[in-house]
Coordinates of C-alpha atoms and ligand atoms in Angstrom, one line a residue:
M1 CA 69.5 101.4 140.0
A2 CA 68.1 103.8 142.5
T3 CA 65.7 106.0 140.7
S4 CA 65.0 109.5 141.7
P5 CA 61.9 111.5 140.6
D6 CA 63.8 113.4 137.9
A7 CA 65.6 110.4 136.6
T8 CA 64.3 110.8 133.1
V9 CA 64.2 114.0 131.3
E10 CA 62.6 114.2 127.9
T11 CA 63.6 117.4 126.3
D12 CA 61.9 119.0 123.3
S13 CA 62.4 122.5 124.4
D14 CA 62.3 125.3 121.8
A15 CA 65.6 126.9 121.1
E16 CA 64.1 130.1 122.7
Q17 CA 63.4 128.3 125.9
R18 CA 66.9 126.7 126.0
G19 CA 68.6 130.0 126.9
T20 CA 72.3 130.6 126.2
F21 CA 75.5 128.8 126.9
T22 CA 76.2 131.4 129.6
D23 CA 73.0 130.4 131.4
L24 CA 74.3 126.8 131.7
G25 CA 77.0 127.7 134.2
L26 CA 80.1 126.8 132.1
A27 CA 83.5 128.2 132.9
P28 CA 84.3 131.6 131.4
A29 CA 87.3 130.3 129.4
V30 CA 85.1 127.6 127.9
L31 CA 82.4 130.2 127.0
K32 CA 85.1 132.3 125.3
A33 CA 86.1 129.3 123.2
L34 CA 82.4 128.8 122.3
R35 CA 82.2 132.3 121.1
D36 CA 85.3 131.7 118.9
V37 CA 83.7 128.5 117.5
G38 CA 80.5 130.5 116.7
Y39 CA 77.7 128.3 118.2
E40 CA 74.8 130.5 119.1
T41 CA 72.6 128.4 121.2
P42 CA 73.0 125.1 123.1
S43 CA 71.5 122.1 121.3
A44 CA 68.7 120.2 123.1
I45 CA 71.0 117.5 124.4
Q46 CA 73.5 120.1 125.5
A47 CA 70.9 122.2 127.4
A48 CA 69.6 119.1 129.1
T49 CA 72.9 117.4 130.0
I50 CA 75.3 120.2 130.8
P51 CA 73.7 121.3 134.1
P52 CA 73.5 117.9 135.7
L53 CA 77.0 117.1 134.6
L54 CA 78.3 120.4 136.1
A55 CA 76.4 119.5 139.3
G56 CA 78.4 116.3 139.5
R57 CA 75.6 113.9 138.5
D58 CA 76.0 110.7 136.4
V59 CA 74.1 111.0 133.1
V60 CA 72.8 108.6 130.5
G61 CA 72.1 110.5 127.3
L62 CA 70.2 109.0 124.3
A63 CA 71.7 110.9 121.5
Q64 CA 73.4 110.3 118.2
T65 CA 76.0 111.9 116.1
G66 CA 75.0 115.3 114.8
T67 CA 73.1 116.3 117.9
G68 CA 76.1 118.1 119.6
K69 CA 76.7 115.3 122.1
T70 CA 80.5 115.8 122.1
A71 CA 80.2 119.3 123.4
A72 CA 77.5 118.1 125.8
F73 CA 80.1 116.1 127.7
A74 CA 83.3 118.0 126.8
L75 CA 82.2 121.4 127.9
P76 CA 81.3 120.4 131.5
V77 CA 84.4 118.2 131.8
L78 CA 86.6 121.1 130.7
S79 CA 84.8 123.6 132.9
R80 CA 85.6 121.4 136.0
L81 CA 89.2 120.3 135.2
V82 CA 91.6 121.1 138.0
P83 CA 94.8 122.6 136.6
G84 CA 98.2 121.4 137.4
G85 CA 97.8 117.7 137.6
T86 CA 99.8 115.1 135.7
L87 CA 97.5 112.1 135.8
P88 CA 94.5 112.0 133.6
Q89 CA 91.3 113.5 135.2
A90 CA 89.0 112.5 132.3
L91 CA 88.8 109.5 130.1
V92 CA 86.5 109.3 127.1
L93 CA 86.0 105.8 125.5
A94 CA 85.0 105.9 121.9
P95 CA 84.4 102.9 119.5
T96 CA 86.7 103.9 116.7
R97 CA 90.0 105.8 116.1
E98 CA 88.2 108.3 113.9
L99 CA 85.7 109.2 116.6
A100 CA 88.5 109.3 119.2
L101 CA 90.4 111.8 117.0
Q102 CA 87.3 113.9 116.4
V103 CA 86.5 114.0 120.1
C104 CA 90.1 115.0 120.8
E105 CA 89.9 117.8 118.3
A106 CA 86.6 119.0 119.8
F107 CA 88.2 119.0 123.3
E108 CA 91.2 121.0 122.0
R109 CA 88.9 123.5 120.3
Y110 CA 86.8 124.0 123.4
A111 CA 89.9 124.2 125.6
S112 CA 91.6 126.8 123.4
H113 CA 91.4 129.5 126.2
L114 CA 92.2 127.1 129.1
K115 CA 95.9 127.1 130.0
H116 CA 97.9 123.9 129.9
V117 CA 95.1 121.4 129.1
H118 CA 96.6 118.3 127.5
V119 CA 94.4 116.0 125.5
L120 CA 95.7 112.7 124.2
P121 CA 94.2 110.3 121.7
I122 CA 95.1 106.7 122.4
Y123 CA 94.0 104.0 119.9
G124 CA 95.2 100.8 118.4
G125 CA 97.4 100.8 115.3
Q126 CA 99.4 103.7 116.5
G127 CA 102.9 103.1 118.0
Y128 CA 103.1 102.9 121.8
G129 CA 106.2 105.2 121.8
T130 CA 104.2 108.4 121.1
Q131 CA 101.5 107.5 123.6
L132 CA 104.0 106.6 126.3
S133 CA 106.0 109.8 126.0
A134 CA 102.9 111.9 126.1
L135 CA 101.6 110.1 129.1
R136 CA 104.9 110.6 130.8
R137 CA 104.8 114.3 130.2
G138 CA 101.3 114.5 131.8
V139 CA 97.9 114.4 130.3
D140 CA 94.5 115.8 131.5
V141 CA 92.1 114.2 129.1
V142 CA 92.6 110.8 127.4
V143 CA 90.3 109.9 124.5
G144 CA 90.8 106.3 123.4
T145 CA 89.4 103.1 122.1
P146 CA 88.7 100.5 124.8
G147 CA 91.1 97.9 123.5
R148 CA 94.2 100.1 123.5
I149 CA 93.2 101.7 126.9
M150 CA 93.0 98.1 128.3
D151 CA 96.5 97.3 126.9
H152 CA 97.9 100.4 128.7
L153 CA 96.1 99.5 131.9
E154 CA 97.5 95.9 131.8
K155 CA 101.0 97.2 131.0
G156 CA 100.7 99.6 133.9
T157 CA 101.5 102.5 131.6
L158 CA 98.2 104.4 132.1
D159 CA 97.4 105.4 135.7
L160 CA 93.7 106.2 136.1
S161 CA 93.9 106.4 139.9
E162 CA 93.0 110.1 139.8
L163 CA 90.2 109.8 137.2
T164 CA 87.2 112.0 138.0
Y165 CA 85.3 111.8 134.8
L166 CA 84.6 108.8 132.6
V167 CA 82.6 109.2 129.4
L168 CA 81.3 106.3 127.2
D169 CA 80.7 107.8 123.8
E170 CA 78.5 105.8 121.3
A171 CA 78.2 103.0 123.9
D172 CA 76.0 100.9 121.7
E173 CA 78.6 101.0 118.9
M174 CA 81.3 100.0 121.4
L175 CA 79.3 96.9 122.4
K176 CA 78.6 96.1 118.8
M177 CA 82.3 96.1 118.1
G178 CA 82.9 93.6 120.8
F179 CA 84.3 96.0 123.5
A180 CA 81.7 95.1 126.2
E181 CA 84.2 93.3 128.4
D182 CA 86.9 95.9 128.1
V183 CA 84.4 98.7 128.8
E184 CA 83.2 96.9 131.9
T185 CA 86.7 96.2 133.1
I186 CA 87.6 99.8 132.7
L187 CA 84.5 100.9 134.5
A188 CA 85.3 98.5 137.4
Q189 CA 89.0 99.4 137.7
T190 CA 88.6 103.2 137.8
P191 CA 87.9 105.1 141.1
A192 CA 84.4 104.5 142.5
T193 CA 84.1 108.2 143.0
K194 CA 84.3 109.1 139.4
Q195 CA 81.4 110.7 137.6
V196 CA 80.2 108.8 134.5
A197 CA 78.4 110.0 131.4
L198 CA 77.1 107.4 129.0
F199 CA 75.9 108.4 125.5
S200 CA 74.3 106.0 123.2
A201 CA 72.0 106.3 120.1
T202 CA 70.0 103.3 121.3
M203 CA 69.4 101.6 124.7
P204 CA 69.7 97.9 124.3
A205 CA 69.3 95.7 127.5
Q206 CA 73.1 95.3 127.9
I207 CA 73.6 99.1 128.1
R208 CA 70.8 99.4 130.5
R209 CA 72.4 96.8 132.7
I210 CA 75.8 98.5 132.5
S211 CA 74.2 101.8 133.5
Q212 CA 72.4 100.1 136.4
Q213 CA 75.5 98.4 137.6
Y214 CA 78.2 101.1 137.2
L215 CA 76.4 104.5 137.2
R216 CA 75.1 106.1 140.4
D217 CA 71.6 107.4 140.2
P218 CA 72.0 108.6 136.7
Q219 CA 69.8 111.2 135.1
E220 CA 68.5 109.9 131.9
I221 CA 68.1 112.3 129.1
T222 CA 66.3 111.6 125.8
V223 CA 65.8 114.2 123.2
K224 CA 62.3 113.8 122.1
S225 CA 61.6 114.6 118.4
R226 CA 59.1 117.3 117.8
T227 CA 56.6 116.2 115.2
T228 CA 54.9 118.4 112.7
T229 CA 51.8 118.0 110.5
S230 CA 52.6 117.2 106.9
T231 CA 54.0 120.1 105.0
N232 CA 53.8 121.1 101.4
T233 CA 57.6 121.1 101.2
T234 CA 59.6 118.6 99.2
Q235 CA 62.5 117.3 101.2
R236 CA 65.6 116.1 99.6
Y237 CA 69.2 115.4 100.8
L238 CA 72.6 115.2 99.2
V239 CA 75.5 113.3 100.7
V240 CA 78.6 115.5 100.4
S241 CA 81.8 116.0 102.2
Q242 CA 82.3 119.3 104.0
A243 CA 84.7 120.3 101.3
Q244 CA 82.3 119.8 98.5
K245 CA 79.5 121.9 100.0
I246 CA 80.2 125.2 98.3
D247 CA 80.4 123.5 94.9
A248 CA 77.3 121.6 95.6
L249 CA 75.5 124.8 96.6
T250 CA 76.6 126.6 93.5
R251 CA 75.3 123.9 91.3
I252 CA 72.0 123.8 93.1
L253 CA 71.7 127.5 92.6
E254 CA 72.3 127.0 88.9
V255 CA 69.8 124.2 88.3
E256 CA 67.0 124.8 90.8
N257 CA 64.2 127.0 89.8
F258 CA 64.3 129.1 92.9
E259 CA 62.9 132.5 93.7
A260 CA 64.6 133.2 97.0
M261 CA 66.6 130.9 99.1
I262 CA 67.7 130.6 102.7
V263 CA 70.9 128.7 103.3
F264 CA 71.4 127.6 106.9
T265 CA 74.8 127.1 108.5
R266 CA 75.7 126.0 112.1
T267 CA 78.0 128.9 112.9
K268 CA 78.0 132.6 112.6
G269 CA 81.4 132.6 110.9
A270 CA 80.1 130.2 108.3
T271 CA 77.2 132.5 107.3
E272 CA 79.6 135.3 106.4
Q273 CA 82.0 132.9 104.5
V274 CA 79.3 131.3 102.5
A275 CA 77.6 134.6 101.6
E276 CA 80.9 136.0 100.5
K277 CA 81.6 133.0 98.2
L278 CA 78.2 133.3 96.7
R279 CA 78.6 137.0 96.0
A280 CA 82.0 136.2 94.4
R281 CA 80.1 133.9 92.1
G282 CA 77.6 136.6 91.1
Y283 CA 74.7 135.9 93.4
S284 CA 73.0 138.5 95.4
A285 CA 73.6 137.0 98.8
A286 CA 73.8 138.3 102.4
A287 CA 74.5 136.9 105.8
I288 CA 72.5 137.3 109.0
N289 CA 73.4 135.9 112.3
G290 CA 73.1 136.6 116.0
D291 CA 76.0 139.2 115.8
V292 CA 74.3 141.3 113.2
A293 CA 72.4 144.1 114.8
Q294 CA 68.6 143.9 114.7
P295 CA 68.0 146.9 112.4
Q296 CA 70.6 145.6 109.9
R297 CA 68.9 142.1 110.0
E298 CA 65.5 143.7 109.3
R299 CA 66.9 145.7 106.4
T300 CA 68.4 142.5 104.9
V301 CA 65.1 140.6 105.4
E302 CA 63.3 143.4 103.7
Q303 CA 65.7 143.2 100.7
L304 CA 64.9 139.5 100.5
R305 CA 61.2 140.2 100.6
T306 CA 61.4 142.9 97.8
G307 CA 63.7 140.8 95.6
K308 CA 66.8 142.9 95.9
L309 CA 68.4 139.9 97.5
D310 CA 67.9 136.3 96.4
V311 CA 70.0 134.3 98.9
L312 CA 70.1 134.8 102.6
V313 CA 72.7 132.8 104.6
A314 CA 71.6 132.5 108.2
T315 CA 72.0 130.8 111.5
D316 CA 68.9 129.3 113.3
V317 CA 68.8 132.2 115.8
A318 CA 68.8 134.9 113.1
A319 CA 66.1 133.3 111.0
R320 CA 63.7 132.7 113.8
G321 CA 60.2 133.6 112.9
L322 CA 61.2 134.8 109.4
D323 CA 58.2 135.0 107.1
V324 CA 59.0 135.8 103.5
E325 CA 56.7 134.4 100.9
R326 CA 59.3 134.5 98.2
I327 CA 61.4 131.9 99.9
S328 CA 61.0 128.9 97.6
H329 CA 64.0 126.9 98.8
V330 CA 65.7 126.1 102.1
V331 CA 69.2 124.6 101.9
N332 CA 70.7 123.1 105.0
F333 CA 74.3 123.7 104.3
D334 CA 75.0 122.1 107.7
I335 CA 72.2 119.9 109.0
P336 CA 70.9 121.2 112.3
V337 CA 71.9 119.7 115.6
D338 CA 68.3 118.8 116.5
T339 CA 65.2 117.9 114.6
E340 CA 63.2 120.7 116.1
S341 CA 65.6 123.2 114.4
Y342 CA 65.1 121.3 111.2
V343 CA 61.4 121.6 111.4
H344 CA 61.7 125.3 112.1
R345 CA 64.1 125.8 109.2
I346 CA 62.0 124.1 106.6
G347 CA 59.0 126.0 107.9
R348 CA 60.7 129.1 106.4
T349 CA 59.5 127.9 102.9
G350 CA 56.2 126.7 101.7
R351 CA 54.6 129.9 103.2
A352 CA 51.2 131.2 102.3
G353 CA 50.0 128.0 100.7
R354 CA 52.9 127.8 98.3
S355 CA 55.0 124.8 97.7
G356 CA 58.6 124.7 99.0
D357 CA 61.8 122.8 98.6
A358 CA 64.2 121.8 101.3
I359 CA 67.6 120.4 100.5
S360 CA 69.9 119.1 103.2
F361 CA 73.6 118.5 102.9
V362 CA 74.6 115.5 104.9
T363 CA 78.1 114.3 105.4
P364 CA 78.5 110.6 105.5
R365 CA 78.8 110.5 109.3
E366 CA 75.6 112.4 109.7
R367 CA 73.5 110.0 107.7
R368 CA 71.8 108.7 110.9
M369 CA 70.4 112.1 111.6
L370 CA 68.3 111.7 108.5
L371 CA 66.2 108.9 110.2
A372 CA 65.5 111.2 113.2
I373 CA 64.5 114.0 110.9
E374 CA 62.2 111.7 108.9
K375 CA 60.6 110.6 112.1
A376 CA 60.2 114.2 113.3
T377 CA 58.6 115.4 110.1
R378 CA 56.8 112.2 109.3
Q379 CA 57.9 112.6 105.8
P380 CA 60.4 110.7 103.8
M381 CA 63.4 112.5 102.4
T382 CA 64.7 111.5 99.0
E383 CA 68.3 111.4 98.1
M384 CA 69.4 113.6 95.2
A385 CA 72.5 113.5 93.1
L386 CA 74.9 116.4 92.7
P387 CA 73.8 118.2 89.5
S388 CA 76.2 117.3 86.7
V389 CA 77.9 119.7 84.2
D390 CA 75.2 118.4 81.7
D391 CA 72.4 119.3 84.1
V392 CA 73.9 122.8 84.6
N393 CA 74.1 123.3 80.8
A394 CA 70.6 122.0 80.2
T395 CA 69.3 124.7 82.6
R396 CA 71.5 127.4 81.1
L397 CA 70.2 126.6 77.6
T398 CA 66.6 126.5 78.8
R399 CA 67.0 129.9 80.4
F400 CA 68.7 131.3 77.3
D401 CA 65.8 130.1 75.2
D402 CA 63.3 131.6 77.7
S403 CA 65.1 134.9 77.5
I404 CA 64.8 135.0 73.7
T405 CA 61.1 134.1 73.9
A406 CA 60.5 136.8 76.5
A407 CA 62.3 139.4 74.3
L408 CA 60.3 138.4 71.3
G409 CA 57.2 139.4 73.3
R410 CA 58.4 143.0 73.3
A411 CA 57.0 143.6 69.8
D412 CA 57.6 147.4 69.4
E413 CA 61.2 147.2 70.4
I414 CA 61.8 144.1 68.3
R415 CA 60.4 146.0 65.3
Q416 CA 63.0 148.7 65.7
Y417 CA 65.8 146.2 65.9
R418 CA 64.5 144.3 63.0
D419 CA 65.2 147.3 60.8
V420 CA 68.8 147.5 62.1
I421 CA 69.4 143.8 61.4
D422 CA 67.8 144.0 57.9
H423 CA 70.1 146.8 57.1
Y424 CA 73.1 144.8 58.3
V425 CA 72.2 141.7 56.4
S426 CA 71.6 143.5 53.1
H427 CA 75.0 145.3 53.4
H428 CA 77.1 142.4 54.6
D429 CA 75.8 139.3 52.8
V430 CA 75.7 137.2 56.1
P431 CA 72.9 134.7 56.9
E432 CA 70.5 136.0 59.5
A433 CA 71.3 133.0 61.8
D434 CA 74.9 134.0 61.9
V435 CA 73.9 137.6 62.9
A436 CA 71.7 136.2 65.6
A437 CA 74.5 134.0 66.9
A438 CA 76.9 137.0 66.9
L439 CA 74.3 139.0 68.9
A440 CA 74.0 136.1 71.4
L441 CA 77.8 136.3 71.8
V442 CA 77.6 140.1 72.5
A443 CA 74.8 139.5 75.0
Q444 CA 76.7 136.8 76.8
G445 CA 79.8 138.9 77.2
E446 CA 83.0 137.3 78.5
T447 CA 81.3 134.3 80.1
P448 CA 80.8 131.2 77.9
L449 CA 77.2 130.1 77.7
L450 CA 78.1 126.5 78.5
L451 CA 80.2 125.0 81.2
T452 CA 82.8 122.6 79.9
P453 CA 84.3 119.9 82.2
E454 CA 87.6 121.7 81.9
A455 CA 86.2 125.1 82.9
D456 CA 84.4 123.4 85.8
R457 CA 87.7 121.9 87.0
R458 CA 89.5 125.2 86.6
E459 CA 86.8 127.0 88.7
R460 CA 87.2 124.5 91.5
F461 CA 91.0 124.8 91.2
A462 CA 90.9 128.5 91.3
D463 CA 88.7 128.4 94.4
S464 CA 90.3 125.7 96.3
G465 CA 92.7 127.9 98.2
S466 CA 89.9 129.7 99.8
R467 CA 87.5 127.0 100.9
G468 CA 86.5 126.2 104.3
A469 CA 83.1 127.5 105.0
G470 CA 80.9 125.6 107.4
A471 CA 80.9 124.4 110.9
G472 CA 83.8 122.1 111.8
D473 CA 85.4 123.2 108.6
R474 CA 87.1 120.8 106.4
P475 CA 89.2 122.1 103.6
D476 CA 88.8 121.5 99.9
R477 CA 89.8 118.0 99.0
G478 CA 89.2 117.9 95.3
P479 CA 92.2 116.2 93.6
R480 CA 94.5 118.6 91.9
E481 CA 97.4 118.0 89.7
R482 CA 100.1 120.5 89.4
G483 CA 103.5 120.4 87.8
G484 CA 105.5 123.5 88.5
P485 CA 108.4 124.2 90.8
K486 CA 108.6 122.3 94.0
A487 CA 109.9 123.4 97.4
T488 CA 110.9 121.4 100.5
Y489 CA 108.5 121.4 103.4
R490 CA 109.1 120.0 106.8
I491 CA 106.6 118.1 109.0
A492 CA 106.9 117.2 112.6
V493 CA 106.5 113.4 112.2
G494 CA 109.3 111.0 111.5
K495 CA 110.6 107.5 112.0
R496 CA 110.1 107.8 115.7
H497 CA 106.4 108.2 115.1
R498 CA 106.4 105.3 112.7
V499 CA 105.1 107.2 109.7
E500 CA 105.4 105.9 106.2
P501 CA 105.4 107.8 103.0
R502 CA 102.0 106.5 102.0
Q503 CA 100.5 108.0 105.2
I504 CA 102.1 111.3 104.5
V505 CA 100.9 111.4 100.9
G506 CA 97.4 110.3 102.0
A507 CA 97.1 112.9 104.7
L508 CA 98.4 115.8 102.6
A509 CA 96.4 114.8 99.5
N510 CA 93.3 114.6 101.6
E511 CA 93.7 117.8 103.6
G512 CA 95.3 120.0 101.0
G513 CA 93.5 118.7 97.9
L514 CA 96.8 117.8 96.4
G515 CA 97.1 115.4 93.4
R516 CA 99.8 112.9 92.5
G517 CA 101.8 115.3 90.5
D518 CA 102.1 117.6 93.5
F519 CA 104.4 115.3 95.4
G520 CA 108.2 115.1 94.9
A521 CA 110.7 113.3 97.1
I522 CA 109.8 112.3 100.7
Q523 CA 112.6 111.8 103.2
I524 CA 111.7 110.3 106.6
R525 CA 114.2 111.4 109.3
P526 CA 114.2 110.2 112.9
D527 CA 112.1 113.1 114.3
F528 CA 110.7 114.8 111.3
S529 CA 110.2 114.4 107.5
L530 CA 110.9 116.5 104.4
V531 CA 108.4 116.5 101.7
E532 CA 108.6 118.2 98.3
L533 CA 105.4 120.0 97.4
P534 CA 104.5 122.8 95.0
A535 CA 106.4 126.0 95.9
D536 CA 103.3 128.1 95.5
L537 CA 101.0 126.6 98.1
S538 CA 98.6 129.3 99.2
P539 CA 98.7 130.5 102.8
D540 CA 95.3 128.9 103.4
V541 CA 96.5 125.5 102.2
L542 CA 99.6 125.8 104.3
N543 CA 97.5 126.7 107.3
R544 CA 95.3 123.7 106.7
L545 CA 98.1 121.4 106.2
S546 CA 100.0 122.5 109.3
G547 CA 96.9 121.6 111.3
T548 CA 96.7 118.1 109.8
R549 CA 97.4 115.1 112.0
I550 CA 99.2 111.9 111.1
S551 CA 98.8 109.1 113.5
G552 CA 97.1 111.6 115.9
R553 CA 100.1 114.0 115.8
L554 CA 99.9 117.5 114.5
I555 CA 102.3 117.7 111.6
E556 CA 102.9 121.5 111.7
L557 CA 103.9 121.7 108.1
R558 CA 106.1 124.6 107.1
P559 CA 108.7 125.5 104.5
D560 CA 112.0 123.9 105.4
Q561 CA 114.7 126.3 106.4
G562 CA 117.5 124.0 105.7
P563 CA 119.8 122.1 108.1
G564 CA 121.1 125.4 109.6
A565 CA 117.7 126.0 111.1
R566 CA 117.6 122.6 112.8
P567 CA 119.7 122.2 115.9
R568 CA 121.7 119.0 115.8
G569 CA 120.2 116.2 117.8
E570 CA 116.9 118.0 117.8
R571 CA 114.4 115.4 119.1
S572 CA 110.9 116.6 118.8
E573 CA 109.4 119.5 117.0
R574 CA 106.9 120.1 119.7
P575 CA 107.8 118.5 123.0
E576 CA 105.2 120.4 124.9
R577 CA 101.7 121.2 123.7
R578 CA 101.6 124.1 126.0
D579 CA 104.2 125.9 123.9
R580 CA 102.0 125.8 120.9
P581 CA 100.6 129.2 120.0
D582 CA 96.8 129.3 119.9
R583 CA 95.4 128.5 116.5
P584 CA 92.1 130.1 115.5
A585 CA 89.2 127.7 115.5
R586 CA 88.9 126.1 112.1
G587 CA 85.6 127.7 111.3
D588 CA 87.0 131.2 111.9
R589 CA 90.2 131.0 110.0
A590 CA 90.9 134.0 107.8
E591 CA 90.0 133.6 104.2
R592 CA 92.7 134.4 101.8
G593 CA 93.0 134.4 98.1
D594 CA 89.4 134.5 97.3
R595 CA 88.6 134.5 93.7
P596 CA 87.8 137.8 91.9
E597 CA 84.2 138.5 91.0
R598 CA 83.1 136.5 88.0
N599 CA 79.6 137.9 87.5
E600 CA 78.6 135.0 85.3
R601 CA 75.2 134.4 86.7
P602 CA 72.8 133.6 83.9
E603 CA 69.4 135.3 83.9
R604 CA 66.8 133.4 85.8
K605 CA 63.3 132.9 84.8
P606 CA 60.9 134.1 87.5
R607 CA 59.2 131.4 89.3
H608 CA 55.4 131.2 88.8
Ligands
AMP701 P1 78.3 115.9 117.5 O1 76.9 115.4 117.6 O2 79.0 116.1 118.8 O3 79.1 115.0 116.5 O4 78.3 117.4 116.8 C1 77.8 117.6 115.5 C2 78.2 118.9 114.9 O5 77.5 120.0 115.6 C3 79.6 119.3 115.1 O6 80.1 119.8 113.9 C4 79.7 120.4 116.2 O7 80.7 121.2 115.9 C5 78.3 121.0 115.9 N1 77.7 121.6 117.1 C6 77.7 121.1 118.4 N2 77.0 121.9 119.2 C7 76.5 122.9 118.5 C8 75.7 124.1 118.8 N3 75.3 124.3 120.0 N4 75.4 124.9 117.8 C9 75.9 124.7 116.5 N5 76.6 123.6 116.2 C10 77.0 122.7 117.1

């Protein structure tokens, strides 16, 4: 490999030094999509890789999932696509079908303001028919697993003669999965002029050799972890799905003895959504992000400082430099895209010699990020369990006891009330303990003191139509059972796409949080299927379900209008992706049907 003086870049730049996405030279339509998605600053790997990729240079990036590497290659590729072609200009190789689908979704999200960009996932296990017809219609970006891409190349059904960009995503994983030969064959059989970007979490000898043999003078980019001195902050993590995060946060708020908390999300939209959900649950919460004007931000921070506000939901940019002693807890609702941001975030607690607590929500795929974080902070993180109903109740009872003890300390007022109670007892022949219990009931109001498993389930059910906060939002997936009237819905996958009822049930149950009792009859027709589901699906669930994919295909679920609405011989619901109206980015979808205010927050004991 020819090496140039700047062949290796180690980046540990501060977010402040990284500038903005606009500074990186991306296409205006791509920048517009990024504004919709709500990212505020490029991650370290993005800031380092986007400029050389835009300049046409090959790149080797050492980065793992959770660092923002997908956007690091997708944004420059999309910025440089030439419109109007029919043969693929970009090919992304990924080790698994799940990753391929995720990368596809990311491309589609970032391409939402580019006209006529067609992205196609190609992976094994999916019928060839769908892939072939899409290829025939014309595709700009193919994202696939190496085995199936090789099959297409051998059959002559995938023409890569006009390929300009080739990305190897999670290259080390592809090799581990036995794809080395396929990857090399694809590298060798594609035009010599193509630009190659190789991303890998590790750099084993085999990858180094591949990069030396097939890449041209690549710029190597490693994101160096910033290290910190030891902190007085306890670091814990909780493995949760995106959908469980709000419930998890609520439980943490109930059981943790916090004074003030900062909750970090990745996107601006998510700060607002999370803050709103917390307010609906009775917490004094507010959002700050890069779009909130400076004076307003300052007012909010002041409220946090003086105790008018207990929970601040923020993006990294908005919380930069924030110094509020009351902050006892930091919750990473979304773990940050780089370790440097993590270090900065947890530095918001444990101020002025106090101790602090940091809790990070980690989705199963992001587990590897934990190692990088531990390395950067030089501190182990301990796994915590989701607080149970019993944990919540134990805390509520302790707080209740504490509030009685505190009231008993107000001797003069207690004396006055004693007379009132004595009078009551002497006139009603009721034991004093019963009177005390009755007063507890009055004090508690409508809200039961203890959470029952049934009430807990009801709460989740009531809220499930309005979930979706967080970057790369995933809807609520808690299983729900519902009897009630059913209606027929239509989805744009049928026999032709080789779907089976179990795939339909699996996808809808997962994405819509539906339970077994929610499904009625399923009829699979040649081009579409009809599924009986509860008639009262909320608009939000409908929206989520219509954006669900089965075998890589958008199902576009909608209420069935009956045979009259289906032209005879109709082949495909969506022959051309270009006809599809723009969908808002997942993270920015409108919230509907939020729960009414419950105001059930128990009194909290001040932290000492
Ligand atoms: P990846 O490492 O590509 O799997 O990305 C991890 C997560 O970070 C995804 O949910 C992205 O949507 C999100 N993400 C990527 N870039 C940024 C950014 N610059 N700011 C905030 N979130 C980002």
